[in-house]
Short mmCIF file of C-alpha atoms in Angstrom, two decimals:
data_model
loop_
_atom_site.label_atom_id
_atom_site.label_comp_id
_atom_site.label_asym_id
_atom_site.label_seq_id
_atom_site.Cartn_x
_atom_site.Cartn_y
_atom_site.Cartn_z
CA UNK A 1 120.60 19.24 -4.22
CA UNK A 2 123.42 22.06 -3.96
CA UNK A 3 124.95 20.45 -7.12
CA UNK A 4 121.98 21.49 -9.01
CA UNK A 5 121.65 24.68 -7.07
CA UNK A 6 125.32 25.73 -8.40
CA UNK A 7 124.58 25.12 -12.08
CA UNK A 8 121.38 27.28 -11.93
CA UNK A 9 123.33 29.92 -10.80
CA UNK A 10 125.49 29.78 -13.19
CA UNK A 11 122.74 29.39 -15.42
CA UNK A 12 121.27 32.85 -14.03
CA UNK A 13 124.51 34.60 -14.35
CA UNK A 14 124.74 33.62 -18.17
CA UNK A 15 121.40 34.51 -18.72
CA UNK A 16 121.39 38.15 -16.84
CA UNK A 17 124.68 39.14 -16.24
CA UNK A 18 125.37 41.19 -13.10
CA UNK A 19 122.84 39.60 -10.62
CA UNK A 20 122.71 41.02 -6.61
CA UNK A 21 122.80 38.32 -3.79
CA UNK A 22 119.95 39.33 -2.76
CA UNK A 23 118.24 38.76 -6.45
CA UNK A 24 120.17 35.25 -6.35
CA UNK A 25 118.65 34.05 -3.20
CA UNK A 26 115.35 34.93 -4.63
CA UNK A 27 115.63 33.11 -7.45
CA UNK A 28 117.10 29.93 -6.48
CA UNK A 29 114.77 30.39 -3.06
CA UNK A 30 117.89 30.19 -0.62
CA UNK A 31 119.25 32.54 2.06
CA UNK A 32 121.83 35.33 0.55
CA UNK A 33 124.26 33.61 3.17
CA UNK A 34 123.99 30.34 1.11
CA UNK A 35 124.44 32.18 -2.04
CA UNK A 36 127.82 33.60 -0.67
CA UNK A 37 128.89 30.11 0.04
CA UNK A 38 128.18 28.92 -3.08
CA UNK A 39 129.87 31.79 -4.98
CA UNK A 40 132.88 31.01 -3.28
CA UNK A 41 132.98 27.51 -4.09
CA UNK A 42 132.35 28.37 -7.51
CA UNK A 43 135.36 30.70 -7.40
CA UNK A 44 137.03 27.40 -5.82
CA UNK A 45 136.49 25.05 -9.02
CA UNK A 46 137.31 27.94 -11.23
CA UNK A 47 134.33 29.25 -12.02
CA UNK A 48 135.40 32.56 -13.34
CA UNK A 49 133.08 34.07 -11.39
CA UNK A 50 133.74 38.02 -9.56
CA UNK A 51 132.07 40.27 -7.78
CA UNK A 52 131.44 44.20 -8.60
CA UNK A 53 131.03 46.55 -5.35
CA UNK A 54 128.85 49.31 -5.38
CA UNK A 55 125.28 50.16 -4.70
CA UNK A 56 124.56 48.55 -8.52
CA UNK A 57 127.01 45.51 -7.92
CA UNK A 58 126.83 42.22 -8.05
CA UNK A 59 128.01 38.74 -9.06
CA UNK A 60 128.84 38.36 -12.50
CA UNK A 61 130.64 35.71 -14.80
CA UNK A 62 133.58 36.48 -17.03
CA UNK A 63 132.44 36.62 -20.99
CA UNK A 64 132.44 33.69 -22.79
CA UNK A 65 132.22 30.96 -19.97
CA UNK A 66 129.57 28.91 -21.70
CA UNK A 67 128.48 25.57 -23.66
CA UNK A 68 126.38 25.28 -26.15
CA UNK A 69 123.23 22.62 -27.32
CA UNK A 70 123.61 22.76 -31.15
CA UNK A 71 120.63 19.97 -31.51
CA UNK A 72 117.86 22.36 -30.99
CA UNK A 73 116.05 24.31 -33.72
CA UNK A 74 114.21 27.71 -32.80
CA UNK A 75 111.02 26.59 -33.16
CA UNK A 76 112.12 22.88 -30.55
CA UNK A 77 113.29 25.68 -28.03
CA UNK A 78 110.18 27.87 -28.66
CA UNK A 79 108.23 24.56 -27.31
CA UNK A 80 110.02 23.90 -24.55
CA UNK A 81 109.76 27.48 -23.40
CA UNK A 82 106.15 27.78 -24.22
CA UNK A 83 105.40 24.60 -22.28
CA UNK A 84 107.72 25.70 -19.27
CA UNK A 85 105.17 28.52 -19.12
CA UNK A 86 101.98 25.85 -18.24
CA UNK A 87 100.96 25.56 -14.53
CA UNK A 88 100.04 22.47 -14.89
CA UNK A 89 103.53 21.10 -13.69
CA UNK A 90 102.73 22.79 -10.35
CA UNK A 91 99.97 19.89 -10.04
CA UNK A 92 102.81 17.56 -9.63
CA UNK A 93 105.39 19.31 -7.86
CA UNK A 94 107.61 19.97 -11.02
CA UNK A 95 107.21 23.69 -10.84
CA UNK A 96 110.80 24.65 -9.83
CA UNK A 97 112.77 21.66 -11.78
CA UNK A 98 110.80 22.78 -14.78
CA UNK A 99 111.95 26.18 -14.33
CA UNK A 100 115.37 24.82 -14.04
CA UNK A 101 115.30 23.06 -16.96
CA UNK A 102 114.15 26.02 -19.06
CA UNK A 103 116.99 28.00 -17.68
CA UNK A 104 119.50 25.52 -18.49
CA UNK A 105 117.69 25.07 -22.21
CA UNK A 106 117.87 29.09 -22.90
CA UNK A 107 121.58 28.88 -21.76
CA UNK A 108 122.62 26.18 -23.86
CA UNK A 109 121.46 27.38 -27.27
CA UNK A 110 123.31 28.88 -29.55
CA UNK A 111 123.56 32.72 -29.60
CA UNK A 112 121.37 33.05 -32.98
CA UNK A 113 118.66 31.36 -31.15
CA UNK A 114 118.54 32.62 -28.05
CA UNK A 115 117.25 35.60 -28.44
CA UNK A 116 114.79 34.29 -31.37
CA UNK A 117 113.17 31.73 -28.78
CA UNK A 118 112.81 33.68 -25.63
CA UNK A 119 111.53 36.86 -27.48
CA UNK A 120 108.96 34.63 -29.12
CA UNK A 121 108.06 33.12 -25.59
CA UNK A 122 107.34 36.22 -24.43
CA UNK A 123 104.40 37.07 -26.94
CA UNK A 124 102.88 33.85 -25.87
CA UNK A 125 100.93 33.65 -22.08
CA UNK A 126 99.18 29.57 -21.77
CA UNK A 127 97.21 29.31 -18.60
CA UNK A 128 97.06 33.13 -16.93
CA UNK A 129 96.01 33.03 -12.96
CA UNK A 130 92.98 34.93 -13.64
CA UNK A 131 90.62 34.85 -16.82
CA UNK A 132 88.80 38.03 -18.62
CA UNK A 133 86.59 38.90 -15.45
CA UNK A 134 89.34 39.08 -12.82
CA UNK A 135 88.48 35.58 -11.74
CA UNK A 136 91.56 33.76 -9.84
CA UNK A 137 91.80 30.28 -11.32
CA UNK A 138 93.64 28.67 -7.55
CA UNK A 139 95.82 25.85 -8.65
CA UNK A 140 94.96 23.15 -5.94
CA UNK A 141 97.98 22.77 -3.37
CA UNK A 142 99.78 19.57 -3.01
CA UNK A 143 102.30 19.17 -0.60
CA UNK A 144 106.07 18.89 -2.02
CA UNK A 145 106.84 15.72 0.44
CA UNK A 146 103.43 13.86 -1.36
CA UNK A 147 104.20 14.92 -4.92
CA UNK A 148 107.98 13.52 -4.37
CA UNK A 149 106.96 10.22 -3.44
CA UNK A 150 104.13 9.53 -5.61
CA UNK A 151 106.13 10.39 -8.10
CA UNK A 152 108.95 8.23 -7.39
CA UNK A 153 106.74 5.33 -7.10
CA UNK A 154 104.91 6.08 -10.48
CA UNK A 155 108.04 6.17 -12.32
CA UNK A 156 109.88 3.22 -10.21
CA UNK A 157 106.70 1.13 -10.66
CA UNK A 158 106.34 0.42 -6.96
CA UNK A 159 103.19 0.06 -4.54
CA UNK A 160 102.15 3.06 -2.30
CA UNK A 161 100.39 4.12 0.43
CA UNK A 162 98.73 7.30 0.48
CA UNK A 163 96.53 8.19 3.66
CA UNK A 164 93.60 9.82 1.37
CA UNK A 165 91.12 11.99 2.38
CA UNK A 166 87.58 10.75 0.71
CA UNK A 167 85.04 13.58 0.40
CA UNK A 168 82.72 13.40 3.00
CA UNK A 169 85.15 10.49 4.90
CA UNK A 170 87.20 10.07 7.59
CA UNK A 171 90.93 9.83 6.05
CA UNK A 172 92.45 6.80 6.20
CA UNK A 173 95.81 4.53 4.74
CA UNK A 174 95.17 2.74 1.38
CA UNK A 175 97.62 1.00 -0.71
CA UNK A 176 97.23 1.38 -4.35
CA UNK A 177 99.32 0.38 -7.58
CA UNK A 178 99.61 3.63 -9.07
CA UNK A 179 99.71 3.61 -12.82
CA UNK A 180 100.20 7.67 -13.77
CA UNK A 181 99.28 11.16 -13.35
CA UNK A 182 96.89 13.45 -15.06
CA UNK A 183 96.76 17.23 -14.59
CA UNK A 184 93.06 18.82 -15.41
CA UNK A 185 92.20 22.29 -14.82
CA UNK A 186 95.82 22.73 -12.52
CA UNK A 187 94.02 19.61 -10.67
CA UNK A 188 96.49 17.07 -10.69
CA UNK A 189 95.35 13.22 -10.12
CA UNK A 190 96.53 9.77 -9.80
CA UNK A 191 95.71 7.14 -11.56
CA UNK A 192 95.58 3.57 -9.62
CA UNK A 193 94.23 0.51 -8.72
CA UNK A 194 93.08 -1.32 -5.92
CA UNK A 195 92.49 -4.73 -5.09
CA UNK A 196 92.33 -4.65 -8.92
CA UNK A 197 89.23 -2.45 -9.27
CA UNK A 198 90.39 1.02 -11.07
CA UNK A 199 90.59 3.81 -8.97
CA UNK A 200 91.27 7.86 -9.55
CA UNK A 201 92.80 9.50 -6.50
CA UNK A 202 92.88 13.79 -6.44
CA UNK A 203 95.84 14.93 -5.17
CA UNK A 204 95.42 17.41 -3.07
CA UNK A 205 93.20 15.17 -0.77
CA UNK A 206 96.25 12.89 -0.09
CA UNK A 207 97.86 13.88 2.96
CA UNK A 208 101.10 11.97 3.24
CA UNK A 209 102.63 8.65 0.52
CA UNK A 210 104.74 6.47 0.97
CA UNK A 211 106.68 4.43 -1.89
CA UNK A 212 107.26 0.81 -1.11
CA UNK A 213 109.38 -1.64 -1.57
CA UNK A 214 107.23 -4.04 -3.70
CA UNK A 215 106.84 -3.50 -7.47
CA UNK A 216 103.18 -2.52 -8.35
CA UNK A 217 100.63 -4.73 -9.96
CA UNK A 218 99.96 -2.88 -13.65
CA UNK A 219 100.50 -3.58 -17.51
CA UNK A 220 103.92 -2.84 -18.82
CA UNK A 221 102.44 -0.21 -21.44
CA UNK A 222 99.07 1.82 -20.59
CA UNK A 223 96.98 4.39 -22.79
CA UNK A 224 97.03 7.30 -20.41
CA UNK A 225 94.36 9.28 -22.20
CA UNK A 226 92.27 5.73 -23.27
CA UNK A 227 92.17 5.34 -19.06
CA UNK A 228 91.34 8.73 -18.31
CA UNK A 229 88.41 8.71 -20.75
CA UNK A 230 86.90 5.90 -19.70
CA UNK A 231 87.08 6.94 -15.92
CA UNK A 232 85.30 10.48 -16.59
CA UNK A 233 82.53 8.51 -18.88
CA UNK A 234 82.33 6.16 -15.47
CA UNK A 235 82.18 9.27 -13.31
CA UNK A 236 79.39 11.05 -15.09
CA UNK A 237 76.93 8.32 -15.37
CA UNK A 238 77.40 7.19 -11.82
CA UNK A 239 76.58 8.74 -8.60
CA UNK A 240 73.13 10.56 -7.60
CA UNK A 241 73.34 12.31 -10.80
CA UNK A 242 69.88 14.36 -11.33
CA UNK A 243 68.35 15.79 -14.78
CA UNK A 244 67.40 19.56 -14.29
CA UNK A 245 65.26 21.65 -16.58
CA UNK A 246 66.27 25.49 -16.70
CA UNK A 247 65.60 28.41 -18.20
CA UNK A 248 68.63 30.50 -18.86
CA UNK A 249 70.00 34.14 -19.83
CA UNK A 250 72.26 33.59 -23.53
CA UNK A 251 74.81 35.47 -21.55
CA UNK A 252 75.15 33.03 -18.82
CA UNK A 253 74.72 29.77 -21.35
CA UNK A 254 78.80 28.76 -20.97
CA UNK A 255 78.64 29.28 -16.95
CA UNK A 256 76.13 26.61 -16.28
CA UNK A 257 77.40 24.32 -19.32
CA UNK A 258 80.94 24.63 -17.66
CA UNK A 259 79.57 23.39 -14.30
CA UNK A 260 77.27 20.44 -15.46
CA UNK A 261 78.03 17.09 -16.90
CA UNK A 262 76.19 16.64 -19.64
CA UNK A 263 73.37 18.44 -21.70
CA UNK A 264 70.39 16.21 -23.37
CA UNK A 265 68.46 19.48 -25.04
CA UNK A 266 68.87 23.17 -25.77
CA UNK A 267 66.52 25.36 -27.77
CA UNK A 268 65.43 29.25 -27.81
CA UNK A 269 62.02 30.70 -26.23
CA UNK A 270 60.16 33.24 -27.73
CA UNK A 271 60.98 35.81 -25.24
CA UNK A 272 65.28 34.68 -26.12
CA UNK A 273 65.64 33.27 -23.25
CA UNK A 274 67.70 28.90 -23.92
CA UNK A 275 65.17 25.79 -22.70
CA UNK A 276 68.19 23.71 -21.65
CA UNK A 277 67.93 19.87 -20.03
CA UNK A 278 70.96 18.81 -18.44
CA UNK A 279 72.24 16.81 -15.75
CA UNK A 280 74.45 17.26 -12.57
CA UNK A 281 76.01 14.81 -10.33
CA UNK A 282 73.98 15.23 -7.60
CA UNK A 283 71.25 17.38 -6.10
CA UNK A 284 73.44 19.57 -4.07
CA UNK A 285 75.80 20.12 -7.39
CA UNK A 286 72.39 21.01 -9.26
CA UNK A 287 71.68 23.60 -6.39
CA UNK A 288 74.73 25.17 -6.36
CA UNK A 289 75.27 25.43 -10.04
CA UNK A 290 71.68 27.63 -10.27
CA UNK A 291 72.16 29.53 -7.62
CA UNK A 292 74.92 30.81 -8.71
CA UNK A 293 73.47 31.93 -11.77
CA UNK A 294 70.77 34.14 -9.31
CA UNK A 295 68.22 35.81 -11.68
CA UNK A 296 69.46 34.83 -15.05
CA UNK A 297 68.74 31.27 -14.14
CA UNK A 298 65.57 29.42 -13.29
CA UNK A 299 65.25 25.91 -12.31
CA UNK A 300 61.77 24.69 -13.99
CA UNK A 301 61.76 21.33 -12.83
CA UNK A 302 62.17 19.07 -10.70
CA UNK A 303 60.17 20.81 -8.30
CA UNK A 304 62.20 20.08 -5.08
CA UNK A 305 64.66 21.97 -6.66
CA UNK A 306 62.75 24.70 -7.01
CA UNK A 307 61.92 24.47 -3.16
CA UNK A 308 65.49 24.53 -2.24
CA UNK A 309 66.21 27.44 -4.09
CA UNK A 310 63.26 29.49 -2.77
CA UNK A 311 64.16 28.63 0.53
CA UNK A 312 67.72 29.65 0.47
CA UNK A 313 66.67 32.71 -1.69
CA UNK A 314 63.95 33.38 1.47
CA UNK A 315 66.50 32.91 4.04
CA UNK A 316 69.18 35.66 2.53
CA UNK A 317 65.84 37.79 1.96
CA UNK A 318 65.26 37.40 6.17
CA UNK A 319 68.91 38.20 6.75
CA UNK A 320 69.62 41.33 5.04
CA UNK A 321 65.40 42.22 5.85
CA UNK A 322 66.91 42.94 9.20
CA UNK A 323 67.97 46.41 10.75
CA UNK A 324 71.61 46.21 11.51
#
């Protein structure tokens, strides 16, 4: 809404002083033609708001054109800011409104905590894009039209459709009564029934919602974390889950533990190598999770996994065996 687009501007003029257009329209993810127009209906409402020429000009604010929000303590704002900083907002589509918000909450605070909280903020990083080995951690991508609507019927407590796309199914329409929304991981999902049975949408399969009309069938009050519990103890004893025994390097331990669902027993060989039993969903989960572990991994049993693996291992040894 351009209402809220003028007050972050505002809000980024308090906060930096001389900002370009072209840093403006950046920010607030507008052309600088849109900026222009809404610096001049700032200047309209009497915003005391002026431009400097010059190659290091700008837009700028006269001094002292503020409000402040006495009922926050450093370490409230410190909170906010720190949890403005989590990713896990993008999951939902809140990324830029939670931006906004932290803008408008550094703005608002008195000048002898301003500087206290932000500083602070900065000597704290939750979440980074990539961990200690350069690894990207992707947030998954969920379209802004699909995260608006699922939202509004979460927090409206209406019905909606979503067309969902199933692993391994042809997407289709459903109509659920959507109860709330858990991030995991920067994997956002909703939690729903249908037809009364419980049911855990991801969503980044969902394609396209739709809110209705019709209030949704759920309790009043739910335990978010209760319901999420008991769903992830329902997914990993369900399924085509399979036991594996492995043999693997101490150095690699945490990669396969992070992949598999549960583990039954661990212990040391004499050569240091961990004995480990534990259990995937299903066979093609238990395949990929040791292959990926190449040599410091060895499936001992079952033995078709051990086939599979030799025969993929074989293959790549045919492949690159051959004179470009």
């Amino acid at each position: 809404m351009r209402a809220d687009r003028l007050v972050s501007l505002v809000l980024l003029l308090r906060r930096h002083g001389r900002l370009s257009a072209a840093t403006l329209a950046r920010e607030l993810e507008v052309s600088t033609r849109t900026v222009l127009r809404d610096i001049e209906a700032l200047s309209a409402a009497g915003v005391p708001v002026y431009a400097e020429r010059g190659r290091h000009g700008g837009f700028a604010l006269l001094p002292g054109f503020r409000t402040e929000l006495t009922g926050l303590n450093p370490d409230e704002a410190l909170a906010l800011l720190v949890a403005g900083s989590r990713r896990g907002a993008q999951a939902f589509g809140l990324g830029s409104a939670l931006a906004s918000a932290m803008l408008k909450v550094v703005d608002a605070l008195p000048e002898s905590y301003r500087d206290t909280a932000a500083g602070a903020a900065e000597r704290l990083l939750i979440d980074p894009e990539t961990d200690l080995l350069s690894r990207r951690l992707v947030a998954e991508e969920v379209p802004d039209a699909v995260s608006a609507e699922v939202l509004r019927a979460v927090f409206a407590g209406h019905r909606l459709r979503i067309h969902y796309a199933a692993a391994g199914q042809t997407p289709r329409w459903r109509t659920v009564d959507p109860i709330g929304l858990v991030t995991v991981r920067d994997q956002g999902y909703l939690l729903a029934t249908r037809s009364g049975a419980d049911r855990t949408y991801r969503l980044s399969r969902v394609l396209a919602a739709e809110e209705l009309a019709e209030p949704a069938r759920r309790p009043d009050r739910v335990d978010l974390q209760r319901a999420w519990q008991e769903r992830s103890t329902r997914f990993r004893t369900g399924g085509d889950q399979v036991t594996v025994l492995a043999r693997v390097d101490p150095a690699r331990r945490e990669d396969l533990l992070g992949t598999a669902l549960a583990v039954h027993a661990e212990e040391t060989e004499p050569d240091g190598r961990l004995r480990l039993e534990v259990t995937f969903q299903d066979p093609r989960h238990a395949e990929w999770a040791l292959w990926q572990l190449g040599t410091d991994a060895e499936a001992v049993a079952p033995q078709w996994l051990r086939d599979s693996l030799r025969e993929r291992a074989t293959a790549l040894a045919t492949r690159y065996g051959k004179s470009s």
